[in-house]
XYZ file of C-alpha atoms in Angstrom:
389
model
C 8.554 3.965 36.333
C 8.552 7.106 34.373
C 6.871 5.780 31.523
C 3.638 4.998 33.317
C 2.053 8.792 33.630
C 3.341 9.168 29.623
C 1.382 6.786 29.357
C -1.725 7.469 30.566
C -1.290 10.931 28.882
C -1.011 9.430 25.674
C -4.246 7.393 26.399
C -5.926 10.056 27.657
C -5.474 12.084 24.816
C -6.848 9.063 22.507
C -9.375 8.953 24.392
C -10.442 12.384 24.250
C -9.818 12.185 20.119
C -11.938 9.509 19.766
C -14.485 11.113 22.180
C -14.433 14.160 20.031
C -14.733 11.819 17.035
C -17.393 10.380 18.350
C -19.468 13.446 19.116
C -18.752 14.659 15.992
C -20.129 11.803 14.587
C -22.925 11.997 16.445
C -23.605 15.448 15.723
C -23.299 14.345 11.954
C -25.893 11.644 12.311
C -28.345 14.054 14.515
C -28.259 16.387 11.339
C -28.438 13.165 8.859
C -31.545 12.871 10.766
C -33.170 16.183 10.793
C -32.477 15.797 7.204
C -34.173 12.674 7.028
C -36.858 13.950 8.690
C -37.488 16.426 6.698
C -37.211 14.684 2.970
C -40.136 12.258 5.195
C -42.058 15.201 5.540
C -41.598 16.959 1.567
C -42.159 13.084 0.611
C -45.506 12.590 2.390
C -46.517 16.157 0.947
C -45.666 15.491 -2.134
C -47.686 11.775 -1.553
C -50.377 14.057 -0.285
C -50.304 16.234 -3.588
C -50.272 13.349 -5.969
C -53.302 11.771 -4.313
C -55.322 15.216 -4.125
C -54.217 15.544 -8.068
C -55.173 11.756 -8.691
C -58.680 12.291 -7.374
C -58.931 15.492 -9.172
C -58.090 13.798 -12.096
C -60.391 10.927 -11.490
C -63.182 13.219 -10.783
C -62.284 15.413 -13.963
C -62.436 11.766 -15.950
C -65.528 10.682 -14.653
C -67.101 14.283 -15.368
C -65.583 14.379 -18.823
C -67.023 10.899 -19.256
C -70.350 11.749 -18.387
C -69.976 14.574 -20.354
C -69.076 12.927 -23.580
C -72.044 10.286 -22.471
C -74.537 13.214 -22.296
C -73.574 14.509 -25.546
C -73.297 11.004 -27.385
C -76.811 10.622 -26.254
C -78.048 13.822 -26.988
C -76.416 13.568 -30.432
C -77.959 10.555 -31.013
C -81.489 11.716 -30.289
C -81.105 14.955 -32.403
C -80.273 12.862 -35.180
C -82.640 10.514 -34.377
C -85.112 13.064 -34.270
C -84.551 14.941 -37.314
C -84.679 11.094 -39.323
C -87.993 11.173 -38.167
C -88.580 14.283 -38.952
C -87.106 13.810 -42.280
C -89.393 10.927 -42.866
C -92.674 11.719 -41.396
C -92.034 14.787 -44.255
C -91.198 12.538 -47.000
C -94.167 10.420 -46.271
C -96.301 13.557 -46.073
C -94.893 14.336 -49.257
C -95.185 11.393 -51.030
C -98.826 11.099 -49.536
C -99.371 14.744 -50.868
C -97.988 13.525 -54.449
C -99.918 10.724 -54.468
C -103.007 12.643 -54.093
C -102.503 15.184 -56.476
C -101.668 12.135 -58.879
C -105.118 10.764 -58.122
C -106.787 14.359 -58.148
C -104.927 15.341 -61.838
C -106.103 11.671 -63.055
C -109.560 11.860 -61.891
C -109.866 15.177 -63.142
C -108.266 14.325 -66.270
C -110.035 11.182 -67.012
C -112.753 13.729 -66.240
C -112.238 16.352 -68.716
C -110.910 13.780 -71.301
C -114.125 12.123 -70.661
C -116.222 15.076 -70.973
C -114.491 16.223 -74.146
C -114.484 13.385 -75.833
C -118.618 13.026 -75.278
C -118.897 16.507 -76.176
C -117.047 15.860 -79.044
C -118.711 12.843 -79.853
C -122.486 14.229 -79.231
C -121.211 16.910 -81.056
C -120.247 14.564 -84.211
C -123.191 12.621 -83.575
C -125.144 15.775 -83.737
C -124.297 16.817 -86.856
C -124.327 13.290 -87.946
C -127.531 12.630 -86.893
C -129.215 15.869 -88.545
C -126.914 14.843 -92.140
C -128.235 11.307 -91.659
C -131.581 12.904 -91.115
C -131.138 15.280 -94.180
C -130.021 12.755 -96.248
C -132.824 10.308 -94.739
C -135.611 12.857 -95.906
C -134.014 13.650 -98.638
C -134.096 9.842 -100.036
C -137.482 9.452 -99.053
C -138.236 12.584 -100.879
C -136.438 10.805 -104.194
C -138.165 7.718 -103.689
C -141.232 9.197 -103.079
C -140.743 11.119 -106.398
C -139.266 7.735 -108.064
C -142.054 5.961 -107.276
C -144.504 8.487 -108.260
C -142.516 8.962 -111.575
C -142.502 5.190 -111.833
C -146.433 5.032 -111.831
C -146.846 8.181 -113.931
C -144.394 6.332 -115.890
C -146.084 3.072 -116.684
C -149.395 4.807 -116.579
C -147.686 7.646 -119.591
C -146.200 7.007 -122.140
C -141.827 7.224 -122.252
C -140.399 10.601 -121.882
C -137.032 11.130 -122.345
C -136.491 13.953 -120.415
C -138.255 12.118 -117.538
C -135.479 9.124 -117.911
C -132.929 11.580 -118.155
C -134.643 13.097 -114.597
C -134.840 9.948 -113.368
C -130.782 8.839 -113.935
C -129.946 12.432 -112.984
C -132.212 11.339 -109.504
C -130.511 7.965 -109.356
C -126.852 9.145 -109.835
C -128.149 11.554 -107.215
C -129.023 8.905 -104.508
C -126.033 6.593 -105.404
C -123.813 9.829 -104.797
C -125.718 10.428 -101.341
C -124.951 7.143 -100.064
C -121.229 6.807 -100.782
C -121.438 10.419 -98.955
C -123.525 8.300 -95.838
C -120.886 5.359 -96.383
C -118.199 7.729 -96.276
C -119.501 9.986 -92.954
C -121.044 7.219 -91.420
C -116.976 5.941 -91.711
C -115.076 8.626 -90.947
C -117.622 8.794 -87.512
C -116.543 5.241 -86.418
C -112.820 6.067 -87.198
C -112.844 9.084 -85.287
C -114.530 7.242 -82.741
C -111.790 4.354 -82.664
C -108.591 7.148 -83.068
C -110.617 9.098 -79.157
C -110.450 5.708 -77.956
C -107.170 4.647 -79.043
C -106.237 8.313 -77.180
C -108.169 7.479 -74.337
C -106.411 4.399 -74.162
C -102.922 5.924 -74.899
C -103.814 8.330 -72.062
C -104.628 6.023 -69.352
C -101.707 3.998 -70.126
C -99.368 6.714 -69.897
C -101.161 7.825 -66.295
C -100.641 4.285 -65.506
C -97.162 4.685 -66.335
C -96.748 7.659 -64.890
C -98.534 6.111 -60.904
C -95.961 3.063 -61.972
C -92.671 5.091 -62.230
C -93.583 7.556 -58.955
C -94.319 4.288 -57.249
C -91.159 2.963 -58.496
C -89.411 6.270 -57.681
C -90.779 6.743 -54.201
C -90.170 2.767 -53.509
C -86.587 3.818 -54.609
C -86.524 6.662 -52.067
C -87.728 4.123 -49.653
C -85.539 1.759 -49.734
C -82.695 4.192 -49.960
C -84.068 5.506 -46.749
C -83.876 2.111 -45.064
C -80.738 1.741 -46.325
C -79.248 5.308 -44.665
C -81.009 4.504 -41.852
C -79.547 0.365 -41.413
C -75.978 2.235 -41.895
C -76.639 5.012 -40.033
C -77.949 2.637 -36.929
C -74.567 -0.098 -37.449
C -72.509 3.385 -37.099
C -74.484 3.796 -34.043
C -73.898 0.542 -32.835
C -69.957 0.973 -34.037
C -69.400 4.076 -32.219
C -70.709 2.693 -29.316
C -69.335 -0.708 -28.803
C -65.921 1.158 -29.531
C -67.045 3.833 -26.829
C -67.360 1.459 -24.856
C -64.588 -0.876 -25.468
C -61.923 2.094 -24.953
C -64.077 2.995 -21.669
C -63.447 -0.810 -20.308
C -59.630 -0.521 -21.319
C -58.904 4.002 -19.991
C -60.939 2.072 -16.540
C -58.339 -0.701 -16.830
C -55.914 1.392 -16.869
C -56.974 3.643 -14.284
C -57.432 0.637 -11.741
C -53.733 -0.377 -12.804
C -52.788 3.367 -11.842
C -54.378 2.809 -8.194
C -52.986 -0.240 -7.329
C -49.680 0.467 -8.187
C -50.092 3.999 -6.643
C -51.734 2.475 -3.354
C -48.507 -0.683 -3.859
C -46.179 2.606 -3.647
C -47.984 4.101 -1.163
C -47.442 1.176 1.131
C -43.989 0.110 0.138
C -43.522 4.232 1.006
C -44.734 3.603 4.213
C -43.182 0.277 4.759
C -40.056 2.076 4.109
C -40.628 5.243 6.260
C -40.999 2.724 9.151
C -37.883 1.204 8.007
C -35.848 4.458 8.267
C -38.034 5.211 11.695
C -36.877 1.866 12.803
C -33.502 2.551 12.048
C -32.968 6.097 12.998
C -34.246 5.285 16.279
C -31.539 2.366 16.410
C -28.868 4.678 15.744
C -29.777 7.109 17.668
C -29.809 4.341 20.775
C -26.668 3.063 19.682
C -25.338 7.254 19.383
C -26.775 7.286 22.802
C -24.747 4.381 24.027
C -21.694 5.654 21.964
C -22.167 8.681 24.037
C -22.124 6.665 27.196
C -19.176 4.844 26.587
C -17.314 7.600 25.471
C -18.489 9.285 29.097
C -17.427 6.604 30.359
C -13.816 6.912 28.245
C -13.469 10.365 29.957
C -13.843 9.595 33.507
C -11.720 6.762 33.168
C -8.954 9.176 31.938
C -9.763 11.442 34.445
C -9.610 8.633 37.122
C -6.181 7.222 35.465
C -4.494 11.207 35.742
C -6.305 11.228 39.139
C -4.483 7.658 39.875
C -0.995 9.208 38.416
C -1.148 11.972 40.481
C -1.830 9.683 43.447
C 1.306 8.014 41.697
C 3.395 10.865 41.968
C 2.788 11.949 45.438
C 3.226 8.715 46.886
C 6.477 8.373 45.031
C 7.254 11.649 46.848
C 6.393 10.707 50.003
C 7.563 7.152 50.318
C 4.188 4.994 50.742
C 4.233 3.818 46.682
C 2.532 0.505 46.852
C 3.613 -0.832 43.844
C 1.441 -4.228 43.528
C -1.998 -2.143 43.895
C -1.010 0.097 41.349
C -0.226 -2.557 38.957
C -3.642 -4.864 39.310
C -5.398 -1.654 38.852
C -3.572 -0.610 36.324
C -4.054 -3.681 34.589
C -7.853 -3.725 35.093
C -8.261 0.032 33.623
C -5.973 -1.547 30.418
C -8.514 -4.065 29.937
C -11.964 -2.243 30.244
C -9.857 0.372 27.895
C -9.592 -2.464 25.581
C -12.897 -3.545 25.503
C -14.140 -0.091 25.001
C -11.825 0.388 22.287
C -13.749 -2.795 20.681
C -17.121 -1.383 21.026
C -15.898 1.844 19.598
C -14.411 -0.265 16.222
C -17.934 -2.282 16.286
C -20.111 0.690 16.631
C -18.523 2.324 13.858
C -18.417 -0.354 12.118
C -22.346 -0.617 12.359
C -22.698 3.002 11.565
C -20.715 2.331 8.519
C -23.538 -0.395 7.425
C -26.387 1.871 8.354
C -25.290 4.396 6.104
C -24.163 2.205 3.394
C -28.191 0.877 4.531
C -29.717 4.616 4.493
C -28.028 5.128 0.589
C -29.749 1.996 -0.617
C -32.530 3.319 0.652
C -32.705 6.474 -0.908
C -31.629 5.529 -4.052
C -34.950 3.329 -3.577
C -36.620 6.192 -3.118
C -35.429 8.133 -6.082
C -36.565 5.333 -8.280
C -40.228 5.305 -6.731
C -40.087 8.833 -7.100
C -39.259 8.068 -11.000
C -41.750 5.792 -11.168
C -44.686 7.770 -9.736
C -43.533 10.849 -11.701
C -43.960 8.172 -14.953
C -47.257 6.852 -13.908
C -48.277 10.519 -13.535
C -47.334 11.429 -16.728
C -49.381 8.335 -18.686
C -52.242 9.290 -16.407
C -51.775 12.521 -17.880
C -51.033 11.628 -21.448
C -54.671 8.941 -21.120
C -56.789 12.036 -20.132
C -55.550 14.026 -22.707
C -55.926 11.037 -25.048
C -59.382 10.306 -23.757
C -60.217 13.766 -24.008
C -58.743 13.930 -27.540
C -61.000 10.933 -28.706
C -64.419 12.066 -27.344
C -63.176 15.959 -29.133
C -63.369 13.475 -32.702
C -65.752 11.278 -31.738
C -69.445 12.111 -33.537
């Protein structure tokens, strides 16, 4: 009968183990928790960072996109301005050209013309008063022929008169070939001014052709700088705006797998919520039981004591001591079970709350990568409207 308060003892003192075990374990989860808590806590600041930084960045995108839009534009309409500044002063020019080409013609044709009937009254002058000479001077002869003709037939033959009178004739022949000769060398000068005046306004001619010519050249090179200039134009800005489309592509992407993080984040802070509050009921309840352990020792020394002094003083009643010492062995049992099965559950929630972080070091990953293409796009963004004219 001996054995009985040994062993109780011995319970008692597994009991109290386990107890201690269990509070320990309890305090272990409690600071599991605060620790919890508190990653929760740097997480949703750090959640609360990213999405401050995210709109900065957006807003810092869509200023530097404006930006490069303002200056694109305002590119464009300084070159667009100085082509038409550059051609209002070529056509000024080539209007400018063209009348001085018309003013140096006309004045030319002008002086050429003037010169050349100078020149040719001139000619004709002296021409005229030679012809004239000449003219009187025939008459004279002939006048003198004829009057030595009649004194001739009316006198008698003098040879000194026929040798006059060949002289006279020789004379007159001479005076003609000189006419013949003037009168020719007039109409060849005449034809050689013309054939000038002709070789003049052909070469002005020429000269309207080739700055025609030239100036359709520089017009049609102008069209041509200004087509390429204009499909550069249109280039740069369908590629603007095709890597626009595909940096806003990407920057929706971003969001929705920021805001898909976001929830899953919060899906899985309610998760841990959920089960932190479970384990702390089922600590709670651990706590219980093992309250309940520790009065049951305390009522199974009280019962051996009861034990002892009834052994002492005669009035043992052995078959009450047994049934309840039966029942206590049971409910002992039982809350040896739940013990096993609560530990056994705290061993899955932690095995749980690992999984779970590890989960949470990978989303951590992953937002730390999507923050650093976000990064590298700006910078590429910014790099391409730096080299874009």
């Amino acid at each position: 009968m001996y054995f009985e308060p040994r062993r109780a003892e011995q319970f008692q003192y597994q009991v109290q183990t386990k107890v201690n075990l269990a509070n320990d374990e309890i305090s272990r989860l409690m600071g599991d928790l605060a620790i919890l808590k508190g990653q929760i806590c740097e997480y949703q600041d750090k959640l609360n960072k990213a999405n401050y930084k995210m709109a900065q960045s957006l807003c810092m995108f869509d200023g530097k996109d404006k930006l490069t839009q303002v200056s694109i534009k305002t590119q464009i309409a300084k070159l667009q301005k100085a082509h038409n500044i550059r051609l209002q002063e070529i056509q000024t020019r080539h209007n400018q050209e063209v009348r001085n080409l018309h003013a140096d013609f006309e004045e030319t044709m002008k002086l050429i013309q003037k010169k050349s009937a100078d020149n040719l009254n001139q000619q004709n002058l002296e021409y005229d008063q030679m012809v004239k000479r000449e003219k009187e001077l025939l008459r004279n002869l002939q006048y003198e022929f004829n009057l030595s003709q009649n004194s001739y037939k009316s006198q008698k033959f003098d040879p000194e008169m026929a040798q006059n009178h060949d002289r006279e004739m020789k004379r007159m022949k001479q005076l003609e070939k000189t006419i013949a000769k003037r009168t020719q060398e007039r109409l060849d000068t005449m034809l050689e001014g013309k054939a000038r005046l002709a070789e003049c306004v052909d070469a002005l001619d020429e000269m309207e052709r080739n700055h025609e010519n030239e100036m359709m050249g520089y017009k049609m090179k102008l069209e041509a700088l200004e087509n390429r200039y204009k499909e550069k134009i249109n280039r740069e800005t369908d590629r603007h705006k095709s890597m626009m489309s595909a940096l806003t592509r990407k920057v929706a992407n971003y969001e929705n797998k920021i805001n898909s993080m976001q929830k899953t984040l919060h899906k899985i802070e309610k998760h841990h919520k959920k089960q932190i509050d479970h384990a702390i009921k089922e600590g709670e309840s651990f706590h219980y039981l093992a309250e309940n352990a520790k009065s049951f020792a305390n009522s199974v020394s009280y019962h051996d004591d009861q034990y002892s002094f009834s052994k002492d003083s005669g009035h043992f009643n052995n078959h009450s001591f047994y049934s309840r010492s039966t029942r206590n062995n049971s409910n002992v049992d039982e809350l040896l079970n739940r013990l096993n099965q609560l530990r056994e559950n705290l061993e899955t929630k932690e095995n749980e709350l690992m999984t779970e972080r590890t989960e949470n070091e990978s989303l951590k990953r992953e937002i730390a990568r999507l923050k650093h293409e976000e990064k590298m796009s700006s910078r590429r963004k910014a790099w391409i409207s730096q080299s874009s004219p």
